[in-house]
Tab-separated table of C-alpha atoms and ligand atoms in Angstrom:
chain	number	residue	atom	x	y	z
A	1	UNK	CA	80.710	118.160	135.555
A	2	UNK	CA	80.948	114.669	135.392
A	3	UNK	CA	81.248	113.602	131.651
A	4	UNK	CA	79.394	110.080	130.766
A	5	UNK	CA	80.802	109.845	127.265
A	6	UNK	CA	78.484	106.330	126.302
A	7	UNK	CA	80.702	105.717	123.118
A	8	UNK	CA	83.905	105.799	124.965
A	9	UNK	CA	82.925	102.657	127.071
A	10	UNK	CA	83.525	100.794	123.932
A	11	UNK	CA	86.825	99.415	122.692
A	12	UNK	CA	87.950	100.521	119.401
A	13	UNK	CA	88.896	97.945	116.628
A	14	UNK	CA	92.460	98.851	116.113
A	15	UNK	CA	94.174	95.425	116.152
A	16	UNK	CA	92.806	94.520	112.685
A	17	UNK	CA	94.572	94.606	109.223
A	18	UNK	CA	94.452	97.973	107.524
A	19	UNK	CA	91.854	97.276	105.028
A	20	UNK	CA	89.848	95.709	107.641
A	21	UNK	CA	90.259	99.036	109.912
A	22	UNK	CA	89.110	101.353	106.517
A	23	UNK	CA	85.859	99.158	106.548
A	24	UNK	CA	85.173	98.929	110.383
A	25	UNK	CA	86.558	102.267	111.848
A	26	UNK	CA	87.093	102.708	115.293
A	27	UNK	CA	83.846	101.704	116.701
A	28	UNK	CA	82.308	101.089	113.187
A	29	UNK	CA	79.006	99.863	113.931
A	30	UNK	CA	76.738	102.137	116.659
A	31	UNK	CA	77.124	99.951	119.700
A	32	UNK	CA	74.079	101.392	121.277
A	33	UNK	CA	71.301	100.938	118.411
A	34	UNK	CA	73.380	98.289	116.199
A	35	UNK	CA	73.142	100.516	113.284
A	36	UNK	CA	75.704	99.088	110.603
A	37	UNK	CA	76.353	102.228	109.187
A	38	UNK	CA	77.620	105.023	112.187
A	39	UNK	CA	74.601	107.194	112.284
A	40	UNK	CA	74.808	111.208	111.634
A	41	UNK	CA	74.164	112.887	114.906
A	42	UNK	CA	72.617	115.879	113.137
A	43	UNK	CA	72.267	117.958	116.469
A	44	UNK	CA	73.768	120.823	117.306
A	45	UNK	CA	73.547	120.636	121.174
A	46	UNK	CA	72.799	117.976	123.350
A	47	UNK	CA	70.546	117.693	126.189
A	48	UNK	CA	72.312	117.218	129.937
A	49	UNK	CA	71.291	114.066	131.844
A	50	UNK	CA	71.303	115.490	135.103
A	51	UNK	CA	72.538	118.827	136.948
A	52	UNK	CA	76.612	118.401	136.228
A	53	UNK	CA	76.482	115.164	134.140
A	54	UNK	CA	76.733	115.399	130.543
A	55	UNK	CA	76.779	112.729	127.983
A	56	UNK	CA	80.292	113.767	127.245
A	57	UNK	CA	78.863	115.488	124.284
A	58	UNK	CA	77.623	119.032	124.882
A	59	UNK	CA	77.564	121.270	121.295
A	60	UNK	CA	78.639	119.868	118.263
A	61	UNK	CA	81.425	122.864	117.301
A	62	UNK	CA	83.383	121.282	120.214
A	63	UNK	CA	82.600	117.338	119.627
A	64	UNK	CA	79.992	115.665	117.891
A	65	UNK	CA	79.654	111.633	117.659
A	66	UNK	CA	80.034	111.079	113.921
A	67	UNK	CA	82.976	113.469	113.479
A	68	UNK	CA	84.583	111.796	116.201
A	69	UNK	CA	84.545	108.353	114.974
A	70	UNK	CA	85.940	110.133	111.660
A	71	UNK	CA	88.554	111.424	113.938
A	72	UNK	CA	89.312	108.171	115.463
A	73	UNK	CA	89.259	106.400	112.518
A	74	UNK	CA	91.726	108.576	110.778
A	75	UNK	CA	94.191	108.323	114.257
A	76	UNK	CA	94.056	104.360	113.778
A	77	UNK	CA	94.760	104.806	110.325
A	78	UNK	CA	97.472	107.116	110.446
A	79	UNK	CA	99.107	105.380	113.526
A	80	UNK	CA	98.283	108.511	115.231
A	81	UNK	CA	97.368	109.465	119.124
A	82	UNK	CA	94.218	111.499	118.292
A	83	UNK	CA	92.750	113.026	114.879
A	84	UNK	CA	90.521	116.502	113.923
A	85	UNK	CA	88.534	116.651	111.152
A	86	UNK	CA	88.062	120.156	109.887
A	87	UNK	CA	85.645	121.868	107.392
A	88	UNK	CA	88.350	121.927	104.354
A	89	UNK	CA	91.962	121.027	103.868
A	90	UNK	CA	92.724	124.824	104.125
A	91	UNK	CA	90.746	125.107	107.747
A	92	UNK	CA	92.793	122.173	108.772
A	93	UNK	CA	96.180	123.864	107.592
A	94	UNK	CA	94.876	127.084	109.177
A	95	UNK	CA	94.933	125.304	112.191
A	96	UNK	CA	98.337	123.668	111.531
A	97	UNK	CA	99.653	127.281	111.193
A	98	UNK	CA	98.038	128.396	114.109
A	99	UNK	CA	100.670	126.558	116.459
A	100	UNK	CA	103.217	129.508	115.172
A	101	UNK	CA	104.080	132.479	117.023
A	102	UNK	CA	105.387	136.012	115.739
A	103	UNK	CA	109.073	135.173	114.632
A	104	UNK	CA	108.552	131.723	114.115
A	105	UNK	CA	110.555	130.538	111.002
A	106	UNK	CA	109.371	127.716	108.807
A	107	UNK	CA	110.410	125.726	105.664
A	108	UNK	CA	107.902	124.581	103.279
A	109	UNK	CA	108.576	122.496	100.145
A	110	UNK	CA	108.961	124.587	96.969
A	111	UNK	CA	106.447	123.654	94.969
A	112	UNK	CA	103.825	123.195	97.945
A	113	UNK	CA	99.922	123.225	97.070
A	114	UNK	CA	99.298	127.010	96.156
A	115	UNK	CA	96.362	127.302	98.858
A	116	UNK	CA	98.986	126.575	101.761
A	117	UNK	CA	101.511	128.883	99.718
A	118	UNK	CA	98.505	131.597	100.425
A	119	UNK	CA	98.005	130.727	103.784
A	120	UNK	CA	101.727	131.503	104.758
A	121	UNK	CA	102.614	134.476	102.618
A	122	UNK	CA	98.975	136.141	103.089
A	123	UNK	CA	98.076	135.854	106.433
A	124	UNK	CA	100.776	134.420	108.783
A	125	UNK	CA	103.317	136.655	107.186
A	126	UNK	CA	101.621	139.270	108.501
A	127	UNK	CA	101.742	137.986	112.076
A	128	UNK	CA	105.167	138.120	111.692
A	129	UNK	CA	105.974	134.720	110.916
A	130	UNK	CA	108.667	134.098	108.162
A	131	UNK	CA	108.578	131.741	105.438
A	132	UNK	CA	111.913	129.691	103.264
A	133	UNK	CA	110.844	127.668	100.325
A	134	UNK	CA	113.053	124.918	99.877
A	135	UNK	CA	113.364	121.755	97.662
A	136	UNK	CA	112.855	119.202	100.524
A	137	UNK	CA	114.164	116.113	98.354
A	138	UNK	CA	117.649	117.908	98.968
A	139	UNK	CA	118.140	117.114	102.842
A	140	UNK	CA	121.407	119.257	102.105
A	141	UNK	CA	119.607	122.011	101.314
A	142	UNK	CA	116.995	121.691	104.158
A	143	UNK	CA	119.948	121.652	106.337
A	144	UNK	CA	121.308	124.721	105.042
A	145	UNK	CA	118.152	126.640	105.366
A	146	UNK	CA	117.446	126.171	109.002
A	147	UNK	CA	117.488	128.857	111.450
A	148	UNK	CA	117.410	128.970	115.252
A	149	UNK	CA	114.113	130.132	114.771
A	150	UNK	CA	112.724	127.479	112.805
A	151	UNK	CA	109.491	126.009	114.597
A	152	UNK	CA	108.286	123.635	111.717
A	153	UNK	CA	109.259	121.727	108.191
A	154	UNK	CA	105.850	121.974	106.459
A	155	UNK	CA	106.519	119.139	103.715
A	156	UNK	CA	104.279	117.415	100.593
A	157	UNK	CA	105.826	114.050	99.428
A	158	UNK	CA	105.308	113.375	96.552
A	159	UNK	CA	105.191	117.170	95.982
A	160	UNK	CA	102.074	118.857	94.173
A	161	UNK	CA	102.520	119.222	90.776
A	162	UNK	CA	106.501	118.278	90.510
A	163	UNK	CA	106.164	114.743	92.223
A	164	UNK	CA	109.348	115.284	93.888
A	165	UNK	CA	109.840	112.824	96.769
A	166	UNK	CA	111.021	113.942	100.291
A	167	UNK	CA	112.732	111.050	102.805
A	168	UNK	CA	110.392	111.686	105.512
A	169	UNK	CA	113.122	109.743	108.315
A	170	UNK	CA	116.002	111.949	107.211
A	171	UNK	CA	113.418	115.283	107.363
A	172	UNK	CA	111.945	113.838	111.036
A	173	UNK	CA	115.588	113.570	112.252
A	174	UNK	CA	116.526	117.172	111.237
A	175	UNK	CA	113.653	118.689	112.588
A	176	UNK	CA	113.985	116.675	116.401
A	177	UNK	CA	117.740	117.943	116.095
A	178	UNK	CA	116.512	121.130	115.913
A	179	UNK	CA	113.244	120.908	118.196
A	180	UNK	CA	110.692	121.767	115.381
A	181	UNK	CA	107.599	120.020	114.138
A	182	UNK	CA	107.608	117.875	110.941
A	183	UNK	CA	104.431	118.240	109.188
A	184	UNK	CA	103.556	115.841	106.480
A	185	UNK	CA	100.876	116.766	104.078
A	186	UNK	CA	99.599	113.108	102.844
A	187	UNK	CA	96.755	114.104	100.524
A	188	UNK	CA	98.693	112.310	97.578
A	189	UNK	CA	99.392	109.007	99.051
A	190	UNK	CA	97.015	108.782	102.228
A	191	UNK	CA	98.031	106.538	105.007
A	192	UNK	CA	96.957	103.393	102.511
A	193	UNK	CA	100.470	104.104	101.047
A	194	UNK	CA	102.644	105.831	103.612
A	195	UNK	CA	101.682	106.787	107.071
A	196	UNK	CA	104.420	109.813	108.067
A	197	UNK	CA	103.850	109.501	111.960
A	198	UNK	CA	105.287	106.036	111.946
A	199	UNK	CA	108.344	107.418	109.791
A	200	UNK	CA	108.346	110.074	112.521
A	201	UNK	CA	106.054	113.433	111.805
A	202	UNK	CA	104.536	115.249	114.265
A	203	UNK	CA	101.550	115.952	112.348
A	204	UNK	CA	99.506	114.492	109.161
A	205	UNK	CA	97.009	116.870	107.712
A	206	UNK	CA	95.189	115.976	104.675
A	207	UNK	CA	92.531	117.290	102.134
A	208	UNK	CA	90.120	114.749	102.805
A	209	UNK	CA	88.460	115.967	99.855
A	210	UNK	CA	90.485	113.983	97.664
A	211	UNK	CA	91.662	110.772	98.122
A	212	UNK	CA	89.838	109.707	101.514
A	213	UNK	CA	86.500	110.910	100.474
A	214	UNK	CA	87.108	109.710	96.789
A	215	UNK	CA	84.274	110.833	95.166
A	216	UNK	CA	84.461	114.539	94.380
A	217	UNK	CA	81.395	115.155	96.572
A	218	UNK	CA	82.961	116.776	100.148
A	219	UNK	CA	84.985	119.349	101.196
A	220	UNK	CA	87.109	118.431	104.180
A	221	UNK	CA	90.442	118.317	106.310
A	222	UNK	CA	92.119	115.888	108.792
A	223	UNK	CA	94.870	116.546	110.803
A	224	UNK	CA	96.523	113.317	113.044
A	225	UNK	CA	99.163	113.953	115.455
A	226	UNK	CA	101.271	112.206	117.782
A	227	UNK	CA	101.347	113.543	121.213
A	228	UNK	CA	98.787	115.177	123.804
A	229	UNK	CA	99.967	118.779	123.559
A	230	UNK	CA	99.741	118.563	119.897
A	231	UNK	CA	96.181	117.321	120.547
A	232	UNK	CA	95.056	119.784	122.627
A	233	UNK	CA	95.870	122.443	120.476
A	234	UNK	CA	93.954	121.084	117.487
A	235	UNK	CA	90.967	120.593	119.914
A	236	UNK	CA	91.310	124.256	121.120
A	237	UNK	CA	91.091	125.560	117.512
A	238	UNK	CA	87.962	123.310	116.376
A	239	UNK	CA	86.597	124.775	119.656
A	240	UNK	CA	87.562	128.606	118.923
A	241	UNK	CA	87.931	128.853	115.071
A	242	UNK	CA	84.592	126.744	114.922
A	243	UNK	CA	85.958	124.891	112.043
A	244	UNK	CA	85.068	121.446	112.332
A	245	UNK	CA	83.880	119.156	109.731
A	246	UNK	CA	80.136	119.046	109.665
A	247	UNK	CA	78.009	115.719	110.960
A	248	UNK	CA	76.560	114.658	107.136
A	249	UNK	CA	80.449	115.483	105.620
A	250	UNK	CA	81.864	113.442	108.545
A	251	UNK	CA	79.876	110.663	107.701
A	252	UNK	CA	80.286	110.613	103.786
A	253	UNK	CA	83.999	110.856	104.616
A	254	UNK	CA	83.427	107.543	106.913
A	255	UNK	CA	81.770	105.834	103.735
A	256	UNK	CA	84.582	106.699	101.384
A	257	UNK	CA	87.131	105.521	103.507
A	258	UNK	CA	85.324	102.069	103.506
A	259	UNK	CA	86.679	101.567	100.040
A	260	UNK	CA	90.038	103.384	100.321
A	261	UNK	CA	92.189	100.404	99.679
A	262	UNK	CA	90.396	99.394	96.484
A	263	UNK	CA	90.094	102.655	95.285
A	264	UNK	CA	93.804	103.313	95.876
A	265	UNK	CA	94.889	100.103	94.334
A	266	UNK	CA	92.899	100.961	91.049
A	267	UNK	CA	94.186	104.678	90.780
A	268	UNK	CA	97.576	103.029	91.338
A	269	UNK	CA	97.608	100.623	88.670
A	270	UNK	CA	95.969	102.849	86.008
A	271	UNK	CA	98.315	105.954	86.719
A	272	UNK	CA	101.347	103.426	86.055
A	273	UNK	CA	99.840	102.253	82.487
A	274	UNK	CA	98.874	106.022	81.769
A	275	UNK	CA	102.356	107.459	82.888
A	276	UNK	CA	104.091	104.749	80.808
A	277	UNK	CA	101.851	105.234	77.745
A	278	UNK	CA	102.623	109.142	77.904
A	279	UNK	CA	106.209	108.997	77.791
A	280	UNK	CA	105.873	107.213	74.677
A	281	UNK	CA	104.015	110.246	72.894
A	282	UNK	CA	105.822	112.411	70.713
A	283	UNK	CA	103.930	115.305	71.678
A	284	UNK	CA	104.535	114.733	75.248
A	285	UNK	CA	108.312	116.256	76.656
A	286	UNK	CA	108.520	115.340	79.815
A	287	UNK	CA	106.404	113.077	82.302
A	288	UNK	CA	106.198	113.424	85.979
A	289	UNK	CA	105.885	110.239	88.059
A	290	UNK	CA	107.021	108.990	91.330
A	291	UNK	CA	106.536	105.205	90.092
A	292	UNK	CA	109.123	105.390	87.084
A	293	UNK	CA	112.473	103.468	88.285
A	294	UNK	CA	114.459	106.098	86.685
A	295	UNK	CA	112.604	109.028	89.076
A	296	UNK	CA	115.082	110.607	91.511
A	297	UNK	CA	113.195	109.601	94.472
A	298	UNK	CA	112.579	106.272	93.312
A	299	UNK	CA	114.382	104.780	96.064
A	300	UNK	CA	113.063	106.613	98.607
A	301	UNK	CA	109.614	105.833	97.503
A	302	UNK	CA	110.296	102.191	98.133
A	303	UNK	CA	111.770	102.926	101.458
A	304	UNK	CA	108.735	104.604	102.761
A	305	UNK	CA	105.634	104.086	100.713
A	306	UNK	CA	103.691	101.350	99.300
A	307	UNK	CA	102.635	102.861	96.386
A	308	UNK	CA	102.864	105.714	94.134
A	309	UNK	CA	99.644	106.928	93.979
A	310	UNK	CA	97.268	108.393	90.986
A	311	UNK	CA	98.862	111.595	90.224
A	312	UNK	CA	101.291	112.472	87.184
A	313	UNK	CA	101.981	115.859	85.571
A	314	UNK	CA	103.668	116.429	82.019
A	315	UNK	CA	105.011	118.687	79.735
A	316	UNK	CA	103.775	118.973	76.254
A	317	UNK	CA	105.408	120.538	73.170
A	318	UNK	CA	102.823	123.246	72.373
A	319	UNK	CA	100.153	125.670	74.135
A	320	UNK	CA	97.725	124.216	71.217
A	321	UNK	CA	98.384	120.561	72.455
A	322	UNK	CA	98.185	121.744	76.173
A	323	UNK	CA	94.924	123.378	74.769
A	324	UNK	CA	93.784	120.578	72.886
A	325	UNK	CA	94.119	117.910	75.831
A	326	UNK	CA	92.222	120.246	78.150
A	327	UNK	CA	89.039	121.243	75.995
A	328	UNK	CA	88.911	118.121	73.732
A	329	UNK	CA	88.724	115.364	75.867
A	330	UNK	CA	85.291	113.290	76.368
A	331	UNK	CA	85.412	111.023	79.077
A	332	UNK	CA	88.019	113.148	81.213
A	333	UNK	CA	86.954	115.916	83.111
A	334	UNK	CA	88.586	119.554	82.815
A	335	UNK	CA	88.445	120.305	86.436
A	336	UNK	CA	90.692	121.287	89.409
A	337	UNK	CA	90.988	118.825	92.441
A	338	UNK	CA	92.144	115.357	92.546
A	339	UNK	CA	91.709	111.922	94.462
A	340	UNK	CA	88.247	111.012	93.227
A	341	UNK	CA	86.623	107.986	90.789
A	342	UNK	CA	86.801	110.415	87.683
A	343	UNK	CA	89.438	111.149	86.333
A	344	UNK	CA	90.325	115.081	86.192
A	345	UNK	CA	93.029	117.177	83.866
A	346	UNK	CA	94.093	120.353	85.458
A	347	UNK	CA	96.162	123.127	83.924
A	348	UNK	CA	98.150	123.890	87.440
A	349	UNK	CA	99.551	127.461	85.823
A	350	UNK	CA	95.923	129.262	86.422
A	351	UNK	CA	93.924	126.429	88.383
A	352	UNK	CA	96.142	125.389	91.419
A	353	UNK	CA	99.434	126.912	91.241
A	354	UNK	CA	98.652	130.941	90.607
A	355	UNK	CA	99.110	132.256	94.101
A	356	UNK	CA	103.182	130.754	93.187
A	357	UNK	CA	105.283	133.624	92.034
A	358	UNK	CA	106.143	133.411	88.108
A	359	UNK	CA	109.577	133.427	89.407
A	360	UNK	CA	109.292	130.357	91.446
A	361	UNK	CA	106.672	128.789	88.907
A	362	UNK	CA	108.928	129.497	86.260
A	363	UNK	CA	111.965	127.208	88.312
A	364	UNK	CA	109.988	124.600	88.959
A	365	UNK	CA	109.096	124.109	85.305
A	366	UNK	CA	105.088	124.875	85.522
A	367	UNK	CA	104.594	126.855	82.575
A	368	UNK	CA	101.996	127.066	79.946
A	369	UNK	CA	103.005	123.642	78.347
A	370	UNK	CA	102.187	121.885	82.061
A	371	UNK	CA	99.351	119.561	82.733
A	372	UNK	CA	98.397	117.595	85.515
A	373	UNK	CA	96.006	114.634	85.672
A	374	UNK	CA	94.538	112.628	88.641
A	375	UNK	CA	93.976	109.124	87.278
A	376	UNK	CA	90.454	108.060	88.203
A	377	UNK	CA	89.233	104.399	88.797
A	378	UNK	CA	87.703	104.126	85.210
A	379	UNK	CA	88.746	101.555	82.468
A	380	UNK	CA	92.749	102.286	82.166
A	381	UNK	CA	91.898	102.048	78.173
A	382	UNK	CA	89.010	104.375	78.227
A	383	UNK	CA	91.500	107.027	79.654
A	384	UNK	CA	94.260	106.361	77.380
A	385	UNK	CA	91.781	106.296	74.345
A	386	UNK	CA	90.435	109.649	75.727
A	387	UNK	CA	93.750	111.405	76.048
A	388	UNK	CA	95.150	109.967	72.455
A	389	UNK	CA	92.008	111.344	70.637
A	390	UNK	CA	92.238	114.636	72.530
A	391	UNK	CA	95.865	115.195	71.861
A	392	UNK	CA	95.356	114.058	67.933
A	393	UNK	CA	92.986	117.346	67.914
A	394	UNK	CA	96.075	119.545	68.085
A	395	UNK	CA	97.524	118.674	64.562
B	401	PLP	C1	93.430	120.097	97.942
B	401	PLP	C2	94.390	120.388	98.766
B	401	PLP	C3	94.578	121.103	99.995
B	401	PLP	C4	93.342	121.892	100.193
B	401	PLP	O1	92.444	121.272	100.631
B	401	PLP	P1	91.092	121.622	100.418
B	401	PLP	O2	89.949	120.464	101.087
B	401	PLP	O3	90.827	121.988	99.015
B	401	PLP	O4	90.342	122.735	101.486
B	401	PLP	C5	95.805	121.258	100.534
B	401	PLP	N1	96.906	120.255	99.926
B	401	PLP	C6	97.145	119.486	98.903
B	401	PLP	C7	97.686	118.958	99.073
B	401	PLP	C8	95.362	119.565	97.816
B	401	PLP	O5	95.490	118.741	97.005
């Protein structure tokens, strides 16, 4: 079969500044029709040009031009070799774990996203894989948790929800020394603030549902890899698990990406203001925010990222205050998820981290007075005023 992929014959625009790359994507406009908005190829199958000649596209489960534009754009943004777009962050993570074989050992961040924890504990453990949870900010602890069978280090940084910061360069060196893969979940910072592959990671994974899409209207997952062997693995996953992102959702992601830099700047700026305000409130006992200068991981953040993102966690004085914040807010929404234009307040104990065993949760500090907030791009004074009036209702 000769594959004449017409889109392959055009150069991608990868020699621009990051702010321009997000706008112009890989090919950007459609080189065939001139459509400025890359078309949604809403087609399950593709006609063959001749006996033994295809257009390079045969069937959307394997490859679709709109999804491919998104995948190439993500590879450019993360500085990787190839990208893959999945039907959710969970689907992307399932395919990452799909690398594992029975007996393989994996080290994960101890306050990993609940869904990732579930993939390990409820699915891959049954297949004979072994998981250890460790504070990835503590490189010594990581070193001593390594086993001969360690195949992968799976890291979130900053973590969800405790905002612990791991040193990607150091973890990469440890992984390399032990012939293990370093996977970084870059959902919280996006490549605008942090590019793990350029710091030594092998695989970057995202819940595209969050900042990349940015509008709370799509469920998506993205993977970017640094070598062909891994690229072949993820292509097989798409083909075999059939978990690729649909053309329309791929287009929504491409559309969301165009404003990524503007949104991230505003999330970052608003979060810094809200975090400082929260810290001064008598009913707030502790604020977890990577951008505080006295945060344990501040120097590491400065060395590997260019911003702190829009996520803040905090502990309040009583369950009443926590309930008031969740239920009395007027503009802010009590909902799970993060990274969208709207400010969302979440209760990790029952919403995002209920899968995590109680003793681990307890140790981390995820208690009944613990809240997480995803700072949106509204006017910061409105966010603060809303939190203030809600908190006062606990009196
Ligand atoms: C939301 C999230 C996921 C899961 O992504 P979905 O798109 O909801 O499937 C994985 N990791 C992190 C850090 C997340 O925030």
